[in-house]
Amino acid sequence: MSDIWQRSTNIILIVCITAIIWMIFGAVKALFFSSLILLWMVFHHIRHLVILERWLQLSDHTPGSIPAGSGAWDDVFAHLARYVRRHSQSRELLSLALKRMQNVTSAMPDGIVILDENDRIEWCNPIAEQHLGIDLSLDAGQQITYLVRQIPFVEYLAARQFSNPLVLKQTRMQNLIISLQLVPYGFNQKLLISRDITRFEKIETMRRDFIANVSHELRTPLTVISGFLETLSSNEHLNPEFHQRALALMTEQTERMQHLIEDLLILSRLENEQNKIKEKTVNVVRLLQGILLDAESISAGCHHIKLNIASEDQLLGSEEELRSAFSNLISNAIRYTPNNGEISINWEKHNGQGLFFVQDSGIGIEPEHIPRLTERFYRVDNSRSRETGGTGLGLAIVKHVLSRHDAHLEITSQVGKGSRFAVLFPAGRLIAANRTDVES
Ligand code: ADP
């Protein structure tokens, strides 16, 4: 308001001065004076217009870059400064929100790719770069199908049926299985969400294999038993010899199933994370002496079995679980060593660690099988394992027991010469023999 008043007074002052000049010096001088004033005003506006144009051509319009003006232009530039300040504030807020959104999506365990209406990559987070082999700095603007070329994905994208995810097994990264889900949003845009399901798929495969294996293991003895039962029930006058043989075989098959179920129950107990290990001080020497007696009775004098004790150290752990692991290793040595073979059971201290090992002079194992021996139902020779009453679960049980005792298994073997199954217990689990028992 005061500006308008000041500007009006200026005009009134100029008019008054012109009138006074007119009266004193005549019309020509008055006209000359008013022309000079008008010329000065035109020059003033042109100068400010040039300043404004130069400012508009700047690439960065910060509030600090607004030029200073005088007269009416002072107001114009002040309004402009306010507008630029407001605009840059909202731009800052917007880029802050965008940055926050990018940080959130970058921290997500799933990959996210934003696709435009032509399936071109607009943006993606680092996990999506890993899953799909994308480099955002190079691939932004590229068609996603140039980078993810698998036919099932191209078909999935073309079908536009986004209700179900797609499982992709052959990705650029080896051994990676990902699930891809497209979510449409906005104007024909899409969000591609990728999830690493490798572990889930492995567990699923293991579950399927496990059920198939257990069914297979149970089917054979059940077939034998049901065959005999059918023969026995349909033939009343069978000779006693056949009767005896049938009963013996049925008993054998029943025991086989019992062993299998017992081993499955042991495995399930060991795998149950809720089932915490009940630790106490285990007298290894006494434990091994007990197992030796069982081993001699299994071998029935067919092998030379020796127990070598080089340490009196005891172990902190579960006696029941350790008995199961040691017995499995020793019974394997007996079952895979021909008659008259040598078997040694050893307990010693090695580099401060507890070392238990079973050495046999048996059939040995080819190197390619060794890494897989502790898998459930993995057998090198199916028929030998079954003939000797094996369930295929012994070494899987050993592996679980050892991992619960922070110990690990080392297998060395030579075909035709024998095998050595060694277990190393960490020093922290060893208890010197003269120390009192620890219960927990
Ligand atoms: P199984 O009940 O079949 O013996 P395990 O899990 O105990 O199952 O062992 C897996 C496989 O490892 C066996 O089938 C056998 O082929 C091999 N194996 C285990 N111990 C020995 C050994 N001492 N000598 C040779 N082969 C062995």
Short mmCIF file of C-alpha atoms and ligand atoms in Angstrom, two decimals:
data_model
loop_
_atom_site.label_atom_id
_atom_site.label_comp_id
_atom_site.label_asym_id
_atom_site.label_seq_id
_atom_site.Cartn_x
_atom_site.Cartn_y
_atom_site.Cartn_z
CA MET A 1 0.00 0.00 0.00
CA SER A 2 2.81 2.42 1.00
CA ASP A 3 4.63 1.51 -2.29
CA ILE A 4 1.58 2.53 -4.36
CA TRP A 5 1.32 5.76 -2.31
CA GLN A 6 5.03 6.47 -2.80
CA ARG A 7 4.78 5.79 -6.53
CA SER A 8 1.66 8.06 -6.80
CA THR A 9 3.49 10.85 -4.93
CA ASN A 10 6.41 10.52 -7.33
CA ILE A 11 4.08 10.93 -10.33
CA ILE A 12 2.28 13.88 -8.68
CA LEU A 13 5.71 15.45 -7.94
CA ILE A 14 6.84 15.03 -11.58
CA VAL A 15 3.52 16.51 -12.85
CA CYS A 16 3.85 19.44 -10.40
CA ILE A 17 7.47 20.12 -11.39
CA THR A 18 6.48 19.96 -15.11
CA ALA A 19 3.62 22.43 -14.44
CA ILE A 20 5.95 24.80 -12.55
CA ILE A 21 8.55 24.64 -15.40
CA TRP A 22 5.72 25.27 -17.90
CA MET A 23 4.60 28.33 -15.98
CA ILE A 24 8.09 29.75 -15.44
CA PHE A 25 10.04 28.65 -18.57
CA GLY A 26 7.29 27.87 -21.06
CA ALA A 27 5.84 24.73 -22.72
CA VAL A 28 8.96 23.67 -24.69
CA LYS A 29 11.15 23.34 -21.57
CA ALA A 30 8.37 21.52 -19.71
CA LEU A 31 7.97 19.01 -22.60
CA PHE A 32 11.76 18.52 -22.73
CA PHE A 33 11.81 17.81 -18.98
CA SER A 34 8.93 15.29 -19.15
CA SER A 35 10.56 13.55 -22.18
CA LEU A 36 13.78 13.19 -20.19
CA ILE A 37 11.86 11.61 -17.31
CA LEU A 38 10.02 9.18 -19.69
CA LEU A 39 13.30 8.20 -21.37
CA TRP A 40 14.86 7.50 -17.99
CA MET A 41 11.82 5.28 -17.06
CA VAL A 42 12.02 3.30 -20.33
CA PHE A 43 15.77 2.75 -19.79
CA HIS A 44 15.10 1.62 -16.19
CA HIS A 45 12.53 -1.03 -17.30
CA ILE A 46 14.63 -2.27 -20.22
CA ARG A 47 17.64 -2.70 -17.87
CA HIS A 48 15.56 -4.79 -15.43
CA LEU A 49 14.03 -6.85 -18.23
CA VAL A 50 17.55 -7.72 -19.41
CA ILE A 51 18.53 -8.65 -15.81
CA LEU A 52 15.40 -10.89 -15.53
CA GLU A 53 16.09 -12.60 -18.86
CA ARG A 54 19.68 -13.34 -17.87
CA TRP A 55 18.48 -14.84 -14.58
CA LEU A 56 15.89 -17.00 -16.39
CA GLN A 57 18.65 -18.42 -18.54
CA LEU A 58 20.59 -19.65 -15.47
CA SER A 59 20.55 -23.43 -15.01
CA ASP A 60 20.20 -23.31 -11.24
CA HIS A 61 17.47 -21.06 -9.84
CA THR A 62 18.34 -20.79 -6.16
CA PRO A 63 16.80 -18.07 -3.99
CA GLY A 64 20.29 -16.55 -3.55
CA SER A 65 20.68 -16.08 -7.31
CA ILE A 66 17.70 -13.65 -7.59
CA PRO A 67 18.99 -10.24 -8.81
CA ALA A 68 18.39 -7.01 -6.91
CA GLY A 69 16.01 -4.45 -8.48
CA SER A 70 14.86 -0.95 -7.80
CA GLY A 71 11.47 0.73 -8.00
CA ALA A 72 8.63 -1.51 -9.12
CA TRP A 73 11.19 -4.20 -9.99
CA ASP A 74 12.17 -4.53 -6.35
CA ASP A 75 8.65 -5.95 -5.68
CA VAL A 76 8.78 -8.23 -8.73
CA PHE A 77 12.12 -9.71 -7.67
CA ALA A 78 10.98 -10.11 -4.04
CA HIS A 79 7.89 -12.11 -5.24
CA LEU A 80 10.15 -14.15 -7.49
CA ALA A 81 12.51 -14.91 -4.55
CA ARG A 82 9.58 -16.09 -2.41
CA TYR A 83 8.32 -18.32 -5.21
CA VAL A 84 11.78 -19.84 -5.83
CA ARG A 85 12.28 -20.45 -2.08
CA ARG A 86 8.92 -22.27 -1.83
CA HIS A 87 9.66 -24.30 -4.95
CA SER A 88 13.14 -25.34 -3.81
CA GLN A 89 11.79 -26.29 -0.38
CA SER A 90 9.17 -28.61 -1.91
CA ARG A 91 11.81 -29.97 -4.31
CA GLU A 92 14.09 -30.75 -1.35
CA LEU A 93 11.24 -32.48 0.49
CA LEU A 94 10.43 -34.50 -2.62
CA SER A 95 14.03 -35.60 -3.18
CA LEU A 96 14.31 -36.45 0.55
CA ALA A 97 11.19 -38.64 0.28
CA LEU A 98 12.58 -40.25 -2.88
CA LYS A 99 15.94 -40.90 -1.19
CA ARG A 100 14.16 -42.40 1.82
CA MET A 101 12.10 -44.64 -0.48
CA GLN A 102 15.26 -45.76 -2.30
CA ASN A 103 16.98 -46.48 1.04
CA VAL A 104 14.00 -48.55 2.20
CA THR A 105 13.78 -50.54 -1.02
CA SER A 106 17.57 -50.99 -1.08
CA ALA A 107 17.46 -52.46 2.42
CA MET A 108 14.69 -54.91 1.48
CA PRO A 109 15.64 -58.59 1.19
CA ASP A 110 13.66 -58.80 -2.07
CA GLY A 111 14.66 -57.38 -5.43
CA ILE A 112 12.50 -54.61 -6.91
CA VAL A 113 12.51 -53.41 -10.53
CA ILE A 114 10.29 -50.57 -11.77
CA LEU A 115 9.24 -51.14 -15.38
CA ASP A 116 7.57 -48.55 -17.64
CA GLU A 117 4.63 -49.26 -19.97
CA ASN A 118 7.05 -50.74 -22.57
CA ASP A 119 8.74 -53.04 -20.03
CA ARG A 120 11.85 -50.86 -19.92
CA ILE A 121 13.82 -50.65 -16.67
CA GLU A 122 13.27 -47.33 -14.88
CA TRP A 123 14.91 -48.21 -11.58
CA CYS A 124 15.93 -51.24 -9.53
CA ASN A 125 17.44 -51.93 -6.11
CA PRO A 126 20.84 -53.66 -5.58
CA ILE A 127 19.22 -57.04 -4.72
CA ALA A 128 17.39 -57.05 -8.07
CA GLU A 129 20.74 -56.25 -9.76
CA GLN A 130 22.17 -59.39 -8.13
CA HIS A 131 19.16 -61.62 -8.83
CA LEU A 132 18.71 -60.62 -12.47
CA GLY A 133 22.27 -59.69 -13.44
CA ILE A 134 21.34 -56.04 -14.05
CA ASP A 135 23.72 -53.08 -13.81
CA LEU A 136 21.41 -50.10 -13.29
CA SER A 137 24.06 -47.55 -14.33
CA LEU A 138 24.27 -49.26 -17.77
CA ASP A 139 20.90 -50.95 -18.16
CA ALA A 140 18.44 -48.21 -17.15
CA GLY A 141 16.06 -47.72 -20.08
CA GLN A 142 16.75 -51.22 -21.48
CA GLN A 143 13.95 -53.69 -22.16
CA ILE A 144 13.91 -56.18 -19.27
CA THR A 145 13.64 -59.07 -21.75
CA TYR A 146 17.07 -58.13 -23.21
CA LEU A 147 18.57 -58.94 -19.83
CA VAL A 148 16.29 -61.71 -18.52
CA ARG A 149 16.01 -63.77 -21.66
CA GLN A 150 14.61 -67.02 -20.28
CA ILE A 151 11.60 -68.08 -22.35
CA PRO A 152 9.30 -68.73 -19.33
CA PHE A 153 9.93 -65.14 -18.18
CA VAL A 154 9.31 -63.64 -21.62
CA GLU A 155 6.06 -65.62 -21.83
CA TYR A 156 5.07 -64.62 -18.28
CA LEU A 157 5.57 -60.95 -19.12
CA ALA A 158 3.67 -61.22 -22.39
CA ALA A 159 0.75 -63.14 -20.85
CA ARG A 160 0.02 -60.30 -18.40
CA GLN A 161 -1.46 -62.86 -15.97
CA PHE A 162 0.22 -61.58 -12.86
CA SER A 163 -1.75 -63.42 -10.19
CA ASN A 164 0.85 -66.22 -9.76
CA PRO A 165 4.61 -65.85 -9.32
CA LEU A 166 7.06 -67.45 -11.75
CA VAL A 167 9.87 -69.68 -10.48
CA LEU A 168 13.08 -69.19 -12.46
CA LYS A 169 15.76 -71.84 -12.05
CA GLN A 170 18.37 -70.93 -14.65
CA THR A 171 19.35 -67.43 -13.67
CA ARG A 172 22.61 -65.69 -14.60
CA MET A 173 23.87 -66.48 -11.12
CA GLN A 174 24.60 -70.18 -10.84
CA ASN A 175 22.64 -72.28 -8.35
CA LEU A 176 20.21 -69.44 -7.67
CA ILE A 177 16.49 -70.12 -7.80
CA ILE A 178 14.29 -67.04 -7.76
CA SER A 179 10.58 -66.40 -7.70
CA LEU A 180 9.39 -63.44 -9.82
CA GLN A 181 6.10 -61.62 -9.31
CA LEU A 182 4.83 -58.75 -11.45
CA VAL A 183 2.58 -56.19 -9.78
CA PRO A 184 0.85 -53.68 -12.10
CA TYR A 185 0.46 -50.11 -10.80
CA GLY A 186 -0.11 -46.53 -12.01
CA PHE A 187 -0.45 -46.04 -15.75
CA ASN A 188 0.61 -49.37 -17.28
CA GLN A 189 3.69 -49.44 -15.06
CA LYS A 190 4.85 -52.61 -13.33
CA LEU A 191 6.80 -53.56 -10.28
CA LEU A 192 8.87 -56.74 -10.70
CA ILE A 193 9.59 -58.35 -7.34
CA SER A 194 12.29 -61.04 -7.18
CA ARG A 195 12.83 -63.34 -4.18
CA ASP A 196 15.66 -65.81 -3.54
CA ILE A 197 13.93 -69.16 -2.88
CA THR A 198 17.02 -71.37 -3.32
CA ARG A 199 16.98 -72.54 0.32
CA PHE A 200 13.24 -73.12 0.30
CA GLU A 201 13.46 -75.14 -2.94
CA LYS A 202 16.36 -77.22 -1.53
CA ILE A 203 14.36 -77.99 1.63
CA GLU A 204 11.35 -78.87 -0.53
CA THR A 205 13.46 -81.23 -2.67
CA MET A 206 14.97 -82.80 0.47
CA ARG A 207 11.48 -83.29 1.93
CA ARG A 208 10.24 -84.96 -1.26
CA ASP A 209 13.36 -87.19 -1.49
CA PHE A 210 13.06 -88.08 2.19
CA ILE A 211 9.43 -89.22 1.87
CA ALA A 212 10.26 -91.17 -1.28
CA ASN A 213 13.25 -92.84 0.45
CA VAL A 214 11.35 -93.77 3.62
CA SER A 215 8.49 -95.20 1.55
CA HIS A 216 10.97 -97.18 -0.53
CA GLU A 217 12.78 -98.49 2.57
CA LEU A 218 9.51 -99.65 4.13
CA ARG A 219 8.04 -101.12 0.97
CA THR A 220 10.67 -103.87 0.53
CA PRO A 221 10.29 -105.53 3.98
CA LEU A 222 6.52 -105.10 3.85
CA THR A 223 6.38 -106.83 0.45
CA VAL A 224 8.42 -109.75 1.84
CA ILE A 225 6.23 -110.08 4.94
CA SER A 226 2.93 -109.80 3.07
CA GLY A 227 4.14 -112.38 0.49
CA PHE A 228 4.93 -114.92 3.21
CA LEU A 229 1.71 -114.20 5.08
CA GLU A 230 -0.28 -114.80 1.90
CA THR A 231 1.51 -118.11 1.25
CA LEU A 232 1.09 -119.22 4.87
CA SER A 233 -2.61 -118.37 5.02
CA SER A 234 -3.50 -119.98 1.67
CA ASN A 235 -1.51 -123.22 2.22
CA GLU A 236 -2.42 -125.09 5.38
CA HIS A 237 -0.06 -128.03 4.75
CA LEU A 238 3.29 -126.35 4.26
CA ASN A 239 6.36 -128.26 5.27
CA PRO A 240 7.81 -127.19 8.67
CA GLU A 241 11.12 -126.26 7.05
CA PHE A 242 9.42 -123.60 4.85
CA HIS A 243 7.45 -122.48 7.90
CA GLN A 244 10.65 -121.94 9.87
CA ARG A 245 12.37 -120.12 7.00
CA ALA A 246 9.33 -117.88 6.46
CA LEU A 247 9.21 -116.96 10.15
CA ALA A 248 12.94 -116.25 10.25
CA LEU A 249 12.74 -113.99 7.17
CA MET A 250 9.67 -112.18 8.47
CA THR A 251 11.43 -111.58 11.80
CA GLU A 252 14.47 -110.27 9.96
CA GLN A 253 12.35 -107.84 7.88
CA THR A 254 10.45 -106.71 10.96
CA GLU A 255 13.73 -105.97 12.73
CA ARG A 256 14.87 -104.04 9.69
CA MET A 257 11.77 -101.87 9.86
CA GLN A 258 12.26 -101.43 13.60
CA HIS A 259 15.87 -100.26 13.07
CA LEU A 260 14.72 -97.84 10.41
CA ILE A 261 12.01 -96.37 12.65
CA GLU A 262 14.46 -96.15 15.59
CA ASP A 263 17.02 -94.31 13.43
CA LEU A 264 14.34 -91.99 12.06
CA LEU A 265 13.23 -91.15 15.59
CA ILE A 266 16.83 -90.50 16.68
CA LEU A 267 17.36 -88.22 13.66
CA SER A 268 14.15 -86.34 14.28
CA ARG A 269 15.13 -85.82 17.96
CA LEU A 270 18.58 -84.57 16.91
CA GLU A 271 17.16 -82.24 14.27
CA ASN A 272 14.61 -80.75 16.62
CA GLU A 273 16.10 -77.41 17.66
CA GLN A 274 13.91 -77.32 20.76
CA ASN A 275 15.61 -80.50 21.95
CA LYS A 276 18.67 -78.98 23.62
CA ILE A 277 21.70 -81.17 24.33
CA LYS A 278 21.84 -82.48 27.93
CA GLU A 279 25.52 -82.00 28.72
CA LYS A 280 27.52 -83.72 31.41
CA THR A 281 31.04 -85.05 31.80
CA VAL A 282 31.32 -88.22 29.76
CA ASN A 283 33.95 -90.76 30.72
CA VAL A 284 35.08 -91.62 27.19
CA VAL A 285 37.29 -94.52 28.26
CA ARG A 286 34.44 -96.26 30.10
CA LEU A 287 32.05 -95.50 27.25
CA LEU A 288 34.40 -97.02 24.64
CA GLN A 289 35.05 -100.10 26.78
CA GLY A 290 31.27 -100.70 26.86
CA ILE A 291 30.95 -100.18 23.09
CA LEU A 292 33.88 -102.57 22.50
CA LEU A 293 31.94 -105.39 24.19
CA ASP A 294 28.92 -104.72 21.91
CA ALA A 295 31.22 -104.59 18.87
CA GLU A 296 32.79 -107.94 19.74
CA SER A 297 29.37 -109.50 20.06
CA ILE A 298 28.26 -108.06 16.65
CA SER A 299 31.47 -109.25 15.00
CA ALA A 300 31.08 -112.67 16.65
CA GLY A 301 34.82 -113.21 16.54
CA CYS A 302 35.09 -112.57 12.79
CA HIS A 303 37.34 -109.47 13.19
CA HIS A 304 40.36 -108.45 15.23
CA ILE A 305 39.11 -105.46 17.19
CA LYS A 306 41.53 -103.36 19.29
CA LEU A 307 40.84 -100.47 21.65
CA ASN A 308 43.74 -97.99 21.96
CA ILE A 309 43.40 -95.45 24.75
CA ALA A 310 46.12 -92.77 24.71
CA SER A 311 44.26 -90.18 26.79
CA GLU A 312 42.23 -90.26 29.98
CA ASP A 313 40.50 -86.99 29.03
CA GLN A 314 36.74 -86.85 29.40
CA LEU A 315 34.29 -85.00 27.21
CA LEU A 316 31.61 -82.43 27.91
CA GLY A 317 28.53 -83.66 26.04
CA SER A 318 25.59 -86.04 25.92
CA GLU A 319 26.62 -89.62 26.74
CA GLU A 320 23.61 -91.08 24.94
CA GLU A 321 24.32 -89.13 21.73
CA LEU A 322 28.07 -89.84 21.82
CA ARG A 323 27.38 -93.56 22.34
CA SER A 324 25.09 -93.50 19.30
CA ALA A 325 27.69 -91.72 17.10
CA PHE A 326 30.68 -93.87 18.18
CA SER A 327 28.62 -97.11 17.90
CA ASN A 328 27.50 -96.19 14.39
CA LEU A 329 31.11 -95.64 13.25
CA ILE A 330 32.29 -98.88 14.87
CA SER A 331 29.37 -100.95 13.57
CA ASN A 332 30.04 -99.57 10.05
CA ALA A 333 33.70 -100.64 10.36
CA ILE A 334 32.55 -104.18 11.25
CA ARG A 335 29.91 -104.33 8.50
CA TYR A 336 32.21 -103.04 5.74
CA THR A 337 35.27 -105.10 6.73
CA PRO A 338 35.48 -108.70 5.52
CA ASN A 339 36.11 -111.51 8.02
CA ASN A 340 39.55 -111.59 9.65
CA GLY A 341 39.97 -107.87 9.01
CA GLU A 342 41.53 -105.45 11.51
CA ILE A 343 39.58 -102.76 13.30
CA SER A 344 41.03 -100.28 15.79
CA ILE A 345 39.12 -97.91 18.04
CA ASN A 346 41.22 -94.99 19.25
CA TRP A 347 40.94 -92.11 21.75
CA GLU A 348 43.77 -89.60 22.09
CA LYS A 349 44.65 -85.96 22.45
CA HIS A 350 45.85 -84.26 19.28
CA ASN A 351 47.07 -80.62 19.27
CA GLY A 352 44.98 -79.95 22.36
CA GLN A 353 41.85 -81.39 20.73
CA GLY A 354 40.08 -84.66 21.52
CA LEU A 355 40.58 -87.18 18.71
CA PHE A 356 38.43 -90.29 18.34
CA PHE A 357 38.94 -92.46 15.28
CA VAL A 358 37.98 -95.84 13.93
CA GLN A 359 40.37 -97.45 11.47
CA ASP A 360 39.43 -100.54 9.50
CA SER A 361 41.05 -102.72 6.85
CA GLY A 362 37.75 -103.06 5.01
CA ILE A 363 36.44 -102.54 1.49
CA GLY A 364 37.19 -98.78 1.43
CA ILE A 365 35.27 -96.03 -0.35
CA GLU A 366 35.90 -94.36 -3.71
CA PRO A 367 36.80 -90.67 -3.26
CA GLU A 368 33.76 -89.33 -5.18
CA HIS A 369 31.36 -90.84 -2.62
CA ILE A 370 33.08 -89.42 0.48
CA PRO A 371 31.50 -85.91 0.47
CA ARG A 372 28.00 -87.41 0.24
CA LEU A 373 28.26 -90.19 2.85
CA THR A 374 26.54 -88.21 5.62
CA GLU A 375 23.44 -87.53 3.46
CA ARG A 376 20.37 -89.39 4.60
CA PHE A 377 19.96 -92.73 2.76
CA TYR A 378 23.17 -92.26 0.75
CA ARG A 379 24.85 -95.63 0.24
CA VAL A 380 27.83 -96.64 -1.89
CA ASP A 381 26.65 -100.22 -2.20
CA ASN A 382 22.92 -100.63 -1.59
CA SER A 383 22.88 -104.39 -1.37
CA ARG A 384 25.83 -104.65 1.07
CA SER A 385 24.26 -102.00 3.30
CA ARG A 386 20.89 -103.81 3.39
CA GLU A 387 22.39 -107.31 3.75
CA THR A 388 24.25 -106.14 6.84
CA GLY A 389 21.16 -104.49 8.33
CA GLY A 390 22.07 -100.88 7.40
CA THR A 391 19.39 -98.21 7.30
CA GLY A 392 21.41 -95.65 5.37
CA LEU A 393 20.95 -93.21 8.25
CA GLY A 394 23.97 -94.06 10.46
CA LEU A 395 26.36 -91.37 9.22
CA ALA A 396 23.55 -88.77 9.07
CA ILE A 397 23.01 -89.44 12.78
CA VAL A 398 26.78 -89.16 13.38
CA LYS A 399 26.89 -85.81 11.55
CA HIS A 400 24.06 -84.36 13.66
CA VAL A 401 25.51 -85.58 16.96
CA LEU A 402 28.91 -84.11 16.08
CA SER A 403 27.51 -80.75 15.06
CA ARG A 404 25.68 -80.60 18.42
CA HIS A 405 29.08 -81.18 20.07
CA ASP A 406 30.96 -78.61 17.90
CA ALA A 407 32.98 -81.53 16.52
CA HIS A 408 33.64 -82.52 12.93
CA LEU A 409 34.15 -85.69 10.97
CA GLU A 410 37.12 -86.41 8.69
CA ILE A 411 36.90 -89.43 6.38
CA THR A 412 39.90 -90.88 4.57
CA SER A 413 39.73 -94.11 2.65
CA GLN A 414 41.43 -96.27 0.07
CA VAL A 415 39.47 -98.76 -1.96
CA GLY A 416 40.41 -102.32 -0.98
CA LYS A 417 42.64 -101.14 1.86
CA GLY A 418 40.29 -99.63 4.43
CA SER A 419 38.86 -96.46 5.89
CA ARG A 420 39.47 -94.07 8.75
CA PHE A 421 36.59 -92.14 10.31
CA ALA A 422 38.06 -89.49 12.65
CA VAL A 423 36.20 -87.11 14.95
CA LEU A 424 37.87 -83.97 16.33
CA PHE A 425 36.37 -82.42 19.48
CA PRO A 426 37.35 -78.81 20.32
CA ALA A 427 39.71 -78.27 23.28
CA GLY A 428 36.89 -76.48 25.12
CA ARG A 429 34.98 -79.77 25.40
CA LEU A 430 37.89 -81.72 26.92
CA ILE A 431 37.95 -82.24 30.67
CA ALA A 432 41.11 -83.56 32.34
CA ALA A 433 40.45 -86.92 34.04
CA ASN A 434 41.36 -85.67 37.54
CA ARG A 435 38.73 -82.91 37.47
CA THR A 436 35.39 -83.42 39.19
CA ASP A 437 32.31 -84.11 37.09
CA VAL A 438 30.42 -81.17 35.60
CA GLU A 439 26.64 -81.51 35.41
CA SER A 440 24.44 -79.12 33.47
P1 ADP B 1 24.42 -97.72 6.17
O1 ADP B 1 23.34 -98.06 7.09
O2 ADP B 1 24.12 -97.99 4.74
O3 ADP B 1 25.74 -98.26 6.60
P2 ADP B 1 25.59 -95.17 6.84
O4 ADP B 1 25.00 -93.82 6.81
O5 ADP B 1 26.11 -95.67 8.14
O6 ADP B 1 24.49 -96.14 6.23
O7 ADP B 1 26.78 -95.21 5.79
C1 ADP B 1 26.56 -94.71 4.50
C2 ADP B 1 27.39 -95.46 3.50
O8 ADP B 1 28.77 -95.19 3.75
C3 ADP B 1 27.29 -96.94 3.61
O9 ADP B 1 26.18 -97.42 2.89
C4 ADP B 1 28.61 -97.40 3.04
O10 ADP B 1 28.50 -97.48 1.64
C5 ADP B 1 29.57 -96.30 3.40
N1 ADP B 1 30.39 -96.62 4.59
C6 ADP B 1 30.19 -96.23 5.86
N2 ADP B 1 31.17 -96.66 6.67
C7 ADP B 1 32.03 -97.38 5.89
C8 ADP B 1 33.23 -98.09 6.13
N3 ADP B 1 33.79 -98.15 7.35
N4 ADP B 1 33.82 -98.67 5.08
C9 ADP B 1 33.30 -98.59 3.85
N5 ADP B 1 32.16 -97.96 3.55
C10 ADP B 1 31.52 -97.35 4.55
#
